[in-house]
Amino acid sequence: MYLKYILACFVLLTIKANSQIVEDKKNFRAADSLLKEHSFSVHKDNYFLTGIPLDEDITRNTADVKYQVSFKLRLNSKPLWGGFFPYLMYTQKAFWDIYANSKPFSEINFNPGVAIVRPFYLKGGRLTYGTISLEHESNGRDSIYSRTWNMLAFSLKSQVSPRWTVGLRGWIPLVDKEDNPGLTKYVGYGEASATYQIQPGRWSADVLFRKGSGLINYGSLQTQLNWRPYKDENYYLTLQWFVGYTESLIDYQEHKSMIRLGFTIKPENMGIF
């Protein structure tokens, strides 16, 4: 079942410049969008947010801080075969019960990976990144608290207009079912994302939808409203709402609804996925 998806993604990512959907004259000028970034750069959003639950009582133990550190390293300034650029990636997401008495960290999720990225232009000059990645995600614990899985992922992210950027990502989950029963149902097999520049350079909105394997029961939705107070600085005031499953690995079977406020540092460009 997975073979046809792998072949379809491979064909899409290595499509020749004379295809009907790819700009032939602009095609590899798209590499400039990666090369103008520093080799070490922001990968996903880096944020520090504090918030409260919307689906249970607000107490010192249910309010928390969530923060994320994410970066990527481009390994080569020249493309490999097929026009791909190799990357190392790392993301760490933590949940800190800062309002509880001893201020413990309730969960830390580690997400290292490797990727190859193929930049190209679709017809109409729409910058697009095709990415193949191999990733690991775990919480670093053992025994009954261990949560871990791996994925082989394929993604397309495109700047479809000056204000809209959209992405589609699918993966083959590789899960140890003895330690993580039912995890595949909750992490699902793919996600869709969108960013809209409400007021370019100032206001933007992000949506990330992950589909679980259930018809209506699983998956998650995360929305963000971002305000950039200074155009010369790359940080934002962010209001984030998360509802659904797998916000953290330890509680992947629990439904959460959290609203948080804080600061975010975003990738300088649209990000590779």
PDB file of C-alpha atoms in Angstrom:
ATOM      1  CA  MET A   1       0.000   0.000   0.000  1.00  0.00           C
ATOM      2  CA  TYR A   2       2.828   2.387   0.875  1.00  0.00           C
ATOM      3  CA  LEU A   3       4.805   1.701  -2.314  1.00  0.00           C
ATOM      4  CA  LYS A   4       2.485   3.680  -4.573  1.00  0.00           C
ATOM      5  CA  TYR A   5       2.722   6.739  -2.293  1.00  0.00           C
ATOM      6  CA  ILE A   6       6.517   6.536  -2.201  1.00  0.00           C
ATOM      7  CA  LEU A   7       6.704   6.297  -5.986  1.00  0.00           C
ATOM      8  CA  ALA A   8       4.257   9.170  -6.463  1.00  0.00           C
ATOM      9  CA  CYS A   9       6.216  11.430  -4.132  1.00  0.00           C
ATOM     10  CA  PHE A  10       9.519  10.514  -5.761  1.00  0.00           C
ATOM     11  CA  VAL A  11       8.188  11.338  -9.207  1.00  0.00           C
ATOM     12  CA  LEU A  12       6.745  14.631  -7.981  1.00  0.00           C
ATOM     13  CA  LEU A  13       9.942  15.711  -6.252  1.00  0.00           C
ATOM     14  CA  THR A  14      12.286  14.800  -9.134  1.00  0.00           C
ATOM     15  CA  ILE A  15      10.074  16.044 -11.923  1.00  0.00           C
ATOM     16  CA  LYS A  16      11.981  17.446 -14.942  1.00  0.00           C
ATOM     17  CA  ALA A  17      12.086  21.105 -15.836  1.00  0.00           C
ATOM     18  CA  ASN A  18      10.072  20.651 -19.048  1.00  0.00           C
ATOM     19  CA  SER A  19       7.037  19.358 -17.138  1.00  0.00           C
ATOM     20  CA  GLN A  20       3.730  21.122 -17.612  1.00  0.00           C
ATOM     21  CA  ILE A  21       3.539  22.168 -13.950  1.00  0.00           C
ATOM     22  CA  VAL A  22       7.102  23.374 -13.349  1.00  0.00           C
ATOM     23  CA  GLU A  23       8.633  26.659 -14.528  1.00  0.00           C
ATOM     24  CA  ASP A  24      11.419  25.646 -16.893  1.00  0.00           C
ATOM     25  CA  LYS A  25      13.350  28.931 -17.002  1.00  0.00           C
ATOM     26  CA  LYS A  26      13.083  29.672 -13.301  1.00  0.00           C
ATOM     27  CA  ASN A  27      13.329  26.111 -12.077  1.00  0.00           C
ATOM     28  CA  PHE A  28      16.654  26.038 -10.280  1.00  0.00           C
ATOM     29  CA  ARG A  29      16.791  29.687  -9.363  1.00  0.00           C
ATOM     30  CA  ALA A  30      14.556  28.421  -6.574  1.00  0.00           C
ATOM     31  CA  ALA A  31      17.734  27.166  -4.876  1.00  0.00           C
ATOM     32  CA  ASP A  32      18.585  30.791  -4.090  1.00  0.00           C
ATOM     33  CA  SER A  33      15.791  30.809  -1.518  1.00  0.00           C
ATOM     34  CA  LEU A  34      17.670  28.177   0.504  1.00  0.00           C
ATOM     35  CA  LEU A  35      21.161  29.516  -0.117  1.00  0.00           C
ATOM     36  CA  LYS A  36      20.367  33.052   1.057  1.00  0.00           C
ATOM     37  CA  GLU A  37      19.651  31.603   4.510  1.00  0.00           C
ATOM     38  CA  HIS A  38      22.526  30.912   6.863  1.00  0.00           C
ATOM     39  CA  SER A  39      23.473  27.227   6.833  1.00  0.00           C
ATOM     40  CA  PHE A  40      22.341  27.101  10.493  1.00  0.00           C
ATOM     41  CA  SER A  41      18.834  28.540  10.770  1.00  0.00           C
ATOM     42  CA  VAL A  42      15.417  28.310  12.406  1.00  0.00           C
ATOM     43  CA  HIS A  43      13.492  25.176  11.383  1.00  0.00           C
ATOM     44  CA  LYS A  44      10.026  25.189  12.956  1.00  0.00           C
ATOM     45  CA  ASP A  45       8.684  27.982  15.164  1.00  0.00           C
ATOM     46  CA  ASN A  46      10.700  28.653  18.317  1.00  0.00           C
ATOM     47  CA  TYR A  47       8.310  29.799  21.024  1.00  0.00           C
ATOM     48  CA  PHE A  48       7.742  30.310  24.742  1.00  0.00           C
ATOM     49  CA  LEU A  49       4.028  30.273  25.603  1.00  0.00           C
ATOM     50  CA  THR A  50       2.007  30.081  28.785  1.00  0.00           C
ATOM     51  CA  GLY A  51      -1.623  29.068  28.946  1.00  0.00           C
ATOM     52  CA  ILE A  52      -4.659  27.498  30.524  1.00  0.00           C
ATOM     53  CA  PRO A  53      -7.026  24.633  29.639  1.00  0.00           C
ATOM     54  CA  LEU A  54     -10.423  25.262  28.105  1.00  0.00           C
ATOM     55  CA  ASP A  55     -11.907  21.827  28.829  1.00  0.00           C
ATOM     56  CA  GLU A  56     -11.162  21.444  32.567  1.00  0.00           C
ATOM     57  CA  ASP A  57     -10.789  23.501  35.722  1.00  0.00           C
ATOM     58  CA  ILE A  58      -7.964  26.032  35.773  1.00  0.00           C
ATOM     59  CA  THR A  59      -5.574  25.205  38.615  1.00  0.00           C
ATOM     60  CA  ARG A  60      -1.872  25.443  39.426  1.00  0.00           C
ATOM     61  CA  ASN A  61      -1.521  21.944  37.980  1.00  0.00           C
ATOM     62  CA  THR A  62      -3.436  22.421  34.730  1.00  0.00           C
ATOM     63  CA  ALA A  63      -1.966  25.770  33.647  1.00  0.00           C
ATOM     64  CA  ASP A  64       1.516  25.436  32.186  1.00  0.00           C
ATOM     65  CA  VAL A  65       4.279  26.736  29.946  1.00  0.00           C
ATOM     66  CA  LYS A  66       5.008  25.157  26.573  1.00  0.00           C
ATOM     67  CA  TYR A  67       8.174  26.017  24.715  1.00  0.00           C
ATOM     68  CA  GLN A  68       9.874  24.762  21.587  1.00  0.00           C
ATOM     69  CA  VAL A  69      13.420  25.025  20.245  1.00  0.00           C
ATOM     70  CA  SER A  70      13.902  24.057  16.600  1.00  0.00           C
ATOM     71  CA  PHE A  71      16.785  24.485  14.156  1.00  0.00           C
ATOM     72  CA  LYS A  72      18.174  23.004  10.962  1.00  0.00           C
ATOM     73  CA  LEU A  73      21.642  22.734   9.410  1.00  0.00           C
ATOM     74  CA  ARG A  74      22.176  22.715   5.642  1.00  0.00           C
ATOM     75  CA  LEU A  75      25.071  20.352   5.016  1.00  0.00           C
ATOM     76  CA  ASN A  76      26.082  21.536   1.560  1.00  0.00           C
ATOM     77  CA  SER A  77      25.947  24.788  -0.394  1.00  0.00           C
ATOM     78  CA  LYS A  78      25.732  22.878  -3.671  1.00  0.00           C
ATOM     79  CA  PRO A  79      22.895  20.509  -4.551  1.00  0.00           C
ATOM     80  CA  LEU A  80      23.307  16.770  -4.662  1.00  0.00           C
ATOM     81  CA  TRP A  81      22.075  14.555  -7.493  1.00  0.00           C
ATOM     82  CA  GLY A  82      18.581  15.566  -8.586  1.00  0.00           C
ATOM     83  CA  GLY A  83      18.912  19.075  -7.145  1.00  0.00           C
ATOM     84  CA  PHE A  84      18.402  18.019  -3.511  1.00  0.00           C
ATOM     85  CA  PHE A  85      19.975  19.813  -0.547  1.00  0.00           C
ATOM     86  CA  PRO A  86      20.769  17.706   2.571  1.00  0.00           C
ATOM     87  CA  TYR A  87      19.743  18.898   6.049  1.00  0.00           C
ATOM     88  CA  LEU A  88      20.047  17.876   9.672  1.00  0.00           C
ATOM     89  CA  MET A  89      17.087  18.925  11.849  1.00  0.00           C
ATOM     90  CA  TYR A  90      16.330  19.024  15.546  1.00  0.00           C
ATOM     91  CA  THR A  91      13.209  20.081  17.463  1.00  0.00           C
ATOM     92  CA  GLN A  92      12.626  19.901  21.207  1.00  0.00           C
ATOM     93  CA  LYS A  93       9.236  20.636  22.754  1.00  0.00           C
ATOM     94  CA  ALA A  94       8.790  20.909  26.515  1.00  0.00           C
ATOM     95  CA  PHE A  95       5.830  21.179  28.875  1.00  0.00           C
ATOM     96  CA  TRP A  96       6.690  22.923  32.132  1.00  0.00           C
ATOM     97  CA  ASP A  97       4.337  22.938  35.112  1.00  0.00           C
ATOM     98  CA  ILE A  98       5.759  26.270  36.202  1.00  0.00           C
ATOM     99  CA  TYR A  99       2.773  27.140  38.427  1.00  0.00           C
ATOM    100  CA  ALA A 100       2.941  23.908  40.450  1.00  0.00           C
ATOM    101  CA  ASN A 101       4.765  23.888  43.785  1.00  0.00           C
ATOM    102  CA  SER A 102       8.008  22.205  42.664  1.00  0.00           C
ATOM    103  CA  LYS A 103       7.776  23.522  39.068  1.00  0.00           C
ATOM    104  CA  PRO A 104       8.534  20.180  37.377  1.00  0.00           C
ATOM    105  CA  PHE A 105       8.769  19.463  33.658  1.00  0.00           C
ATOM    106  CA  SER A 106       5.865  17.150  32.930  1.00  0.00           C
ATOM    107  CA  GLU A 107       7.158  16.160  29.479  1.00  0.00           C
ATOM    108  CA  ILE A 108       9.953  16.809  26.985  1.00  0.00           C
ATOM    109  CA  ASN A 109       9.719  15.515  23.400  1.00  0.00           C
ATOM    110  CA  PHE A 110      12.846  15.132  21.256  1.00  0.00           C
ATOM    111  CA  ASN A 111      12.591  15.143  17.456  1.00  0.00           C
ATOM    112  CA  PRO A 112      15.877  14.770  15.493  1.00  0.00           C
ATOM    113  CA  GLY A 113      15.915  13.971  11.790  1.00  0.00           C
ATOM    114  CA  VAL A 114      17.610  14.127   8.414  1.00  0.00           C
ATOM    115  CA  ALA A 115      16.059  15.481   5.212  1.00  0.00           C
ATOM    116  CA  ILE A 116      16.703  16.215   1.578  1.00  0.00           C
ATOM    117  CA  VAL A 117      14.960  19.250   0.099  1.00  0.00           C
ATOM    118  CA  ARG A 118      14.273  19.993  -3.583  1.00  0.00           C
ATOM    119  CA  PRO A 119      13.328  23.628  -4.323  1.00  0.00           C
ATOM    120  CA  PHE A 120      11.484  24.461  -7.551  1.00  0.00           C
ATOM    121  CA  TYR A 121       8.956  26.871  -9.028  1.00  0.00           C
ATOM    122  CA  LEU A 122       5.467  25.860 -10.069  1.00  0.00           C
ATOM    123  CA  LYS A 123       3.783  27.618 -12.963  1.00  0.00           C
ATOM    124  CA  GLY A 124       3.114  31.223 -12.046  1.00  0.00           C
ATOM    125  CA  GLY A 125       6.377  31.563 -10.110  1.00  0.00           C
ATOM    126  CA  ARG A 126       5.132  29.785  -6.976  1.00  0.00           C
ATOM    127  CA  LEU A 127       8.152  28.811  -4.882  1.00  0.00           C
ATOM    128  CA  THR A 128       7.782  25.213  -3.679  1.00  0.00           C
ATOM    129  CA  TYR A 129       9.846  22.851  -1.526  1.00  0.00           C
ATOM    130  CA  GLY A 130       9.612  19.089  -1.868  1.00  0.00           C
ATOM    131  CA  THR A 131      11.090  17.255   1.125  1.00  0.00           C
ATOM    132  CA  ILE A 132      11.829  13.659   2.072  1.00  0.00           C
ATOM    133  CA  SER A 133      12.762  13.162   5.730  1.00  0.00           C
ATOM    134  CA  LEU A 134      13.526  10.374   8.177  1.00  0.00           C
ATOM    135  CA  GLU A 135      12.705  11.366  11.761  1.00  0.00           C
ATOM    136  CA  HIS A 136      12.626  10.022  15.284  1.00  0.00           C
ATOM    137  CA  GLU A 137      10.455  11.334  18.102  1.00  0.00           C
ATOM    138  CA  SER A 138      10.529  10.219  21.717  1.00  0.00           C
ATOM    139  CA  ASN A 139      10.253  11.515  25.269  1.00  0.00           C
ATOM    140  CA  GLY A 140      13.500   9.985  26.517  1.00  0.00           C
ATOM    141  CA  ARG A 141      11.840   7.933  29.239  1.00  0.00           C
ATOM    142  CA  ASP A 142      11.815   4.215  29.941  1.00  0.00           C
ATOM    143  CA  SER A 143       9.433   1.609  31.324  1.00  0.00           C
ATOM    144  CA  ILE A 144       5.702   2.400  31.101  1.00  0.00           C
ATOM    145  CA  TYR A 145       6.430   6.100  30.483  1.00  0.00           C
ATOM    146  CA  SER A 146       8.386   5.502  27.273  1.00  0.00           C
ATOM    147  CA  ARG A 147       6.870   7.020  24.129  1.00  0.00           C
ATOM    148  CA  THR A 148       8.719   6.678  20.848  1.00  0.00           C
ATOM    149  CA  TRP A 149       8.090   6.427  17.120  1.00  0.00           C
ATOM    150  CA  ASN A 150       9.828   6.988  13.791  1.00  0.00           C
ATOM    151  CA  MET A 151       8.558   8.227  10.448  1.00  0.00           C
ATOM    152  CA  LEU A 152       9.501   8.353   6.792  1.00  0.00           C
ATOM    153  CA  ALA A 153       7.833  11.561   5.626  1.00  0.00           C
ATOM    154  CA  PHE A 154       7.150  13.310   2.312  1.00  0.00           C
ATOM    155  CA  SER A 155       6.029  16.910   2.052  1.00  0.00           C
ATOM    156  CA  LEU A 156       5.254  19.720  -0.356  1.00  0.00           C
ATOM    157  CA  LYS A 157       5.133  23.340   0.750  1.00  0.00           C
ATOM    158  CA  SER A 158       4.284  26.133  -1.672  1.00  0.00           C
ATOM    159  CA  GLN A 159       3.887  29.899  -1.642  1.00  0.00           C
ATOM    160  CA  VAL A 160       0.718  29.904  -3.699  1.00  0.00           C
ATOM    161  CA  SER A 161       0.273  33.697  -3.541  1.00  0.00           C
ATOM    162  CA  PRO A 162       2.006  36.684  -1.911  1.00  0.00           C
ATOM    163  CA  ARG A 163      -0.127  36.143   1.197  1.00  0.00           C
ATOM    164  CA  TRP A 164      -0.817  32.396   1.255  1.00  0.00           C
ATOM    165  CA  THR A 165       1.602  29.544   1.972  1.00  0.00           C
ATOM    166  CA  VAL A 166       0.213  26.007   2.136  1.00  0.00           C
ATOM    167  CA  GLY A 167       1.713  22.623   2.872  1.00  0.00           C
ATOM    168  CA  LEU A 168       0.824  18.941   2.721  1.00  0.00           C
ATOM    169  CA  ARG A 169       2.770  16.270   4.543  1.00  0.00           C
ATOM    170  CA  GLY A 170       2.324  12.534   4.740  1.00  0.00           C
ATOM    171  CA  TRP A 171       4.328   9.869   6.542  1.00  0.00           C
ATOM    172  CA  ILE A 172       4.773   6.177   7.063  1.00  0.00           C
ATOM    173  CA  PRO A 173       4.777   5.713  10.863  1.00  0.00           C
ATOM    174  CA  LEU A 174       7.147   3.135  12.346  1.00  0.00           C
ATOM    175  CA  VAL A 175       5.911   2.385  15.865  1.00  0.00           C
ATOM    176  CA  ASP A 176       6.828  -0.132  18.554  1.00  0.00           C
ATOM    177  CA  LYS A 177       3.297  -1.259  19.325  1.00  0.00           C
ATOM    178  CA  GLU A 178       4.223  -2.968  22.595  1.00  0.00           C
ATOM    179  CA  ASP A 179       5.408   0.268  24.217  1.00  0.00           C
ATOM    180  CA  ASN A 180       2.934   2.537  22.416  1.00  0.00           C
ATOM    181  CA  PRO A 181      -0.367   0.723  21.867  1.00  0.00           C
ATOM    182  CA  GLY A 182      -2.622   2.602  19.474  1.00  0.00           C
ATOM    183  CA  LEU A 183      -0.173   5.470  18.900  1.00  0.00           C
ATOM    184  CA  THR A 184      -0.617   5.230  15.127  1.00  0.00           C
ATOM    185  CA  LYS A 185      -4.321   6.034  15.502  1.00  0.00           C
ATOM    186  CA  TYR A 186      -3.475   9.317  17.174  1.00  0.00           C
ATOM    187  CA  VAL A 187      -0.425  10.533  15.205  1.00  0.00           C
ATOM    188  CA  GLY A 188      -2.179   9.533  11.986  1.00  0.00           C
ATOM    189  CA  TYR A 189      -0.616   9.538   8.537  1.00  0.00           C
ATOM    190  CA  GLY A 190      -0.461  13.185   7.535  1.00  0.00           C
ATOM    191  CA  GLU A 191      -1.125  16.856   8.153  1.00  0.00           C
ATOM    192  CA  ALA A 192      -1.998  20.043   6.299  1.00  0.00           C
ATOM    193  CA  SER A 193      -0.780  23.541   7.101  1.00  0.00           C
ATOM    194  CA  ALA A 194      -1.509  27.075   5.955  1.00  0.00           C
ATOM    195  CA  THR A 195      -0.169  30.546   6.725  1.00  0.00           C
ATOM    196  CA  TYR A 196      -1.946  33.742   5.752  1.00  0.00           C
ATOM    197  CA  GLN A 197      -0.276  37.162   5.873  1.00  0.00           C
ATOM    198  CA  ILE A 198      -3.108  39.328   7.185  1.00  0.00           C
ATOM    199  CA  GLN A 199      -0.910  42.410   7.086  1.00  0.00           C
ATOM    200  CA  PRO A 200       2.448  41.446   5.539  1.00  0.00           C
ATOM    201  CA  GLY A 201       5.306  42.132   7.916  1.00  0.00           C
ATOM    202  CA  ARG A 202       2.966  42.660  10.868  1.00  0.00           C
ATOM    203  CA  TRP A 203       0.055  40.229  11.269  1.00  0.00           C
ATOM    204  CA  SER A 204      -0.197  36.577  10.220  1.00  0.00           C
ATOM    205  CA  ALA A 205      -2.274  33.503  11.031  1.00  0.00           C
ATOM    206  CA  ASP A 206      -1.204  29.835  11.025  1.00  0.00           C
ATOM    207  CA  VAL A 207      -3.274  26.655  10.927  1.00  0.00           C
ATOM    208  CA  LEU A 208      -1.937  23.103  11.372  1.00  0.00           C
ATOM    209  CA  PHE A 209      -4.355  20.192  11.055  1.00  0.00           C
ATOM    210  CA  ARG A 210      -3.239  16.630  11.762  1.00  0.00           C
ATOM    211  CA  LYS A 211      -5.568  13.783  10.821  1.00  0.00           C
ATOM    212  CA  GLY A 212      -5.678  10.696  13.015  1.00  0.00           C
ATOM    213  CA  SER A 213      -6.693   7.344  11.630  1.00  0.00           C
ATOM    214  CA  GLY A 214     -10.203   7.506  13.107  1.00  0.00           C
ATOM    215  CA  LEU A 215     -13.066   8.939  11.081  1.00  0.00           C
ATOM    216  CA  ILE A 216     -13.813  11.826  13.453  1.00  0.00           C
ATOM    217  CA  ASN A 217     -12.270  10.909  16.801  1.00  0.00           C
ATOM    218  CA  TYR A 218      -8.546  11.529  16.529  1.00  0.00           C
ATOM    219  CA  GLY A 219      -6.122  14.119  15.180  1.00  0.00           C
ATOM    220  CA  SER A 220      -5.592  17.722  16.246  1.00  0.00           C
ATOM    221  CA  LEU A 221      -5.962  21.358  15.228  1.00  0.00           C
ATOM    222  CA  GLN A 222      -3.536  24.128  16.148  1.00  0.00           C
ATOM    223  CA  THR A 223      -4.187  27.749  15.207  1.00  0.00           C
ATOM    224  CA  GLN A 224      -2.034  30.820  15.840  1.00  0.00           C
ATOM    225  CA  LEU A 225      -2.409  34.560  15.514  1.00  0.00           C
ATOM    226  CA  ASN A 226       0.961  36.327  15.296  1.00  0.00           C
ATOM    227  CA  TRP A 227       1.777  40.028  15.683  1.00  0.00           C
ATOM    228  CA  ARG A 228       5.224  41.376  14.834  1.00  0.00           C
ATOM    229  CA  PRO A 229       5.791  44.559  16.894  1.00  0.00           C
ATOM    230  CA  TYR A 230       8.969  45.612  15.062  1.00  0.00           C
ATOM    231  CA  LYS A 231       9.579  44.992  11.354  1.00  0.00           C
ATOM    232  CA  ASP A 232      13.336  44.854  11.872  1.00  0.00           C
ATOM    233  CA  GLU A 233      13.089  42.116  14.514  1.00  0.00           C
ATOM    234  CA  ASN A 234      12.113  38.488  13.876  1.00  0.00           C
ATOM    235  CA  TYR A 235       9.950  37.842  16.921  1.00  0.00           C
ATOM    236  CA  TYR A 236       6.194  37.827  17.342  1.00  0.00           C
ATOM    237  CA  LEU A 237       3.583  38.030  20.044  1.00  0.00           C
ATOM    238  CA  THR A 238       1.558  34.830  19.550  1.00  0.00           C
ATOM    239  CA  LEU A 239      -1.868  33.635  20.648  1.00  0.00           C
ATOM    240  CA  GLN A 240      -2.106  29.860  20.140  1.00  0.00           C
ATOM    241  CA  TRP A 241      -5.006  27.442  20.516  1.00  0.00           C
ATOM    242  CA  PHE A 242      -4.508  23.671  20.448  1.00  0.00           C
ATOM    243  CA  VAL A 243      -7.331  21.136  20.511  1.00  0.00           C
ATOM    244  CA  GLY A 244      -7.060  17.385  19.988  1.00  0.00           C
ATOM    245  CA  TYR A 245      -4.570  14.617  20.654  1.00  0.00           C
ATOM    246  CA  THR A 246      -0.756  14.158  20.742  1.00  0.00           C
ATOM    247  CA  GLU A 247       0.226  17.661  21.793  1.00  0.00           C
ATOM    248  CA  SER A 248       2.659  15.731  23.990  1.00  0.00           C
ATOM    249  CA  LEU A 249       3.647  12.100  23.570  1.00  0.00           C
ATOM    250  CA  ILE A 250       3.096  11.084  27.197  1.00  0.00           C
ATOM    251  CA  ASP A 251      -0.628  11.928  27.016  1.00  0.00           C
ATOM    252  CA  TYR A 252      -1.250  10.986  23.385  1.00  0.00           C
ATOM    253  CA  GLN A 253      -4.519   9.240  24.266  1.00  0.00           C
ATOM    254  CA  GLU A 254      -5.922  12.253  26.142  1.00  0.00           C
ATOM    255  CA  HIS A 255      -7.940  14.979  24.448  1.00  0.00           C
ATOM    256  CA  LYS A 256      -6.605  18.469  25.232  1.00  0.00           C
ATOM    257  CA  SER A 257      -7.807  21.991  24.633  1.00  0.00           C
ATOM    258  CA  MET A 258      -5.280  24.684  25.587  1.00  0.00           C
ATOM    259  CA  ILE A 259      -5.026  28.386  24.838  1.00  0.00           C
ATOM    260  CA  ARG A 260      -1.618  30.034  25.281  1.00  0.00           C
ATOM    261  CA  LEU A 261       0.050  33.422  24.855  1.00  0.00           C
ATOM    262  CA  GLY A 262       3.727  34.243  24.447  1.00  0.00           C
ATOM    263  CA  PHE A 263       6.595  34.970  22.090  1.00  0.00           C
ATOM    264  CA  THR A 264       7.617  33.219  18.855  1.00  0.00           C
ATOM    265  CA  ILE A 265      10.662  33.360  16.592  1.00  0.00           C
ATOM    266  CA  LYS A 266       9.773  32.227  13.083  1.00  0.00           C
ATOM    267  CA  PRO A 267      11.845  31.020  10.122  1.00  0.00           C
ATOM    268  CA  GLU A 268      12.990  33.929   7.974  1.00  0.00           C
ATOM    269  CA  ASN A 269      11.446  32.319   4.882  1.00  0.00           C
ATOM    270  CA  MET A 270       8.524  29.949   4.586  1.00  0.00           C
ATOM    271  CA  GLY A 271      10.360  26.924   6.076  1.00  0.00           C
ATOM    272  CA  ILE A 272      11.044  23.591   4.373  1.00  0.00           C
ATOM    273  CA  PHE A 273       7.876  21.947   5.794  1.00  0.00           C
TER     274      PHE A 273
END
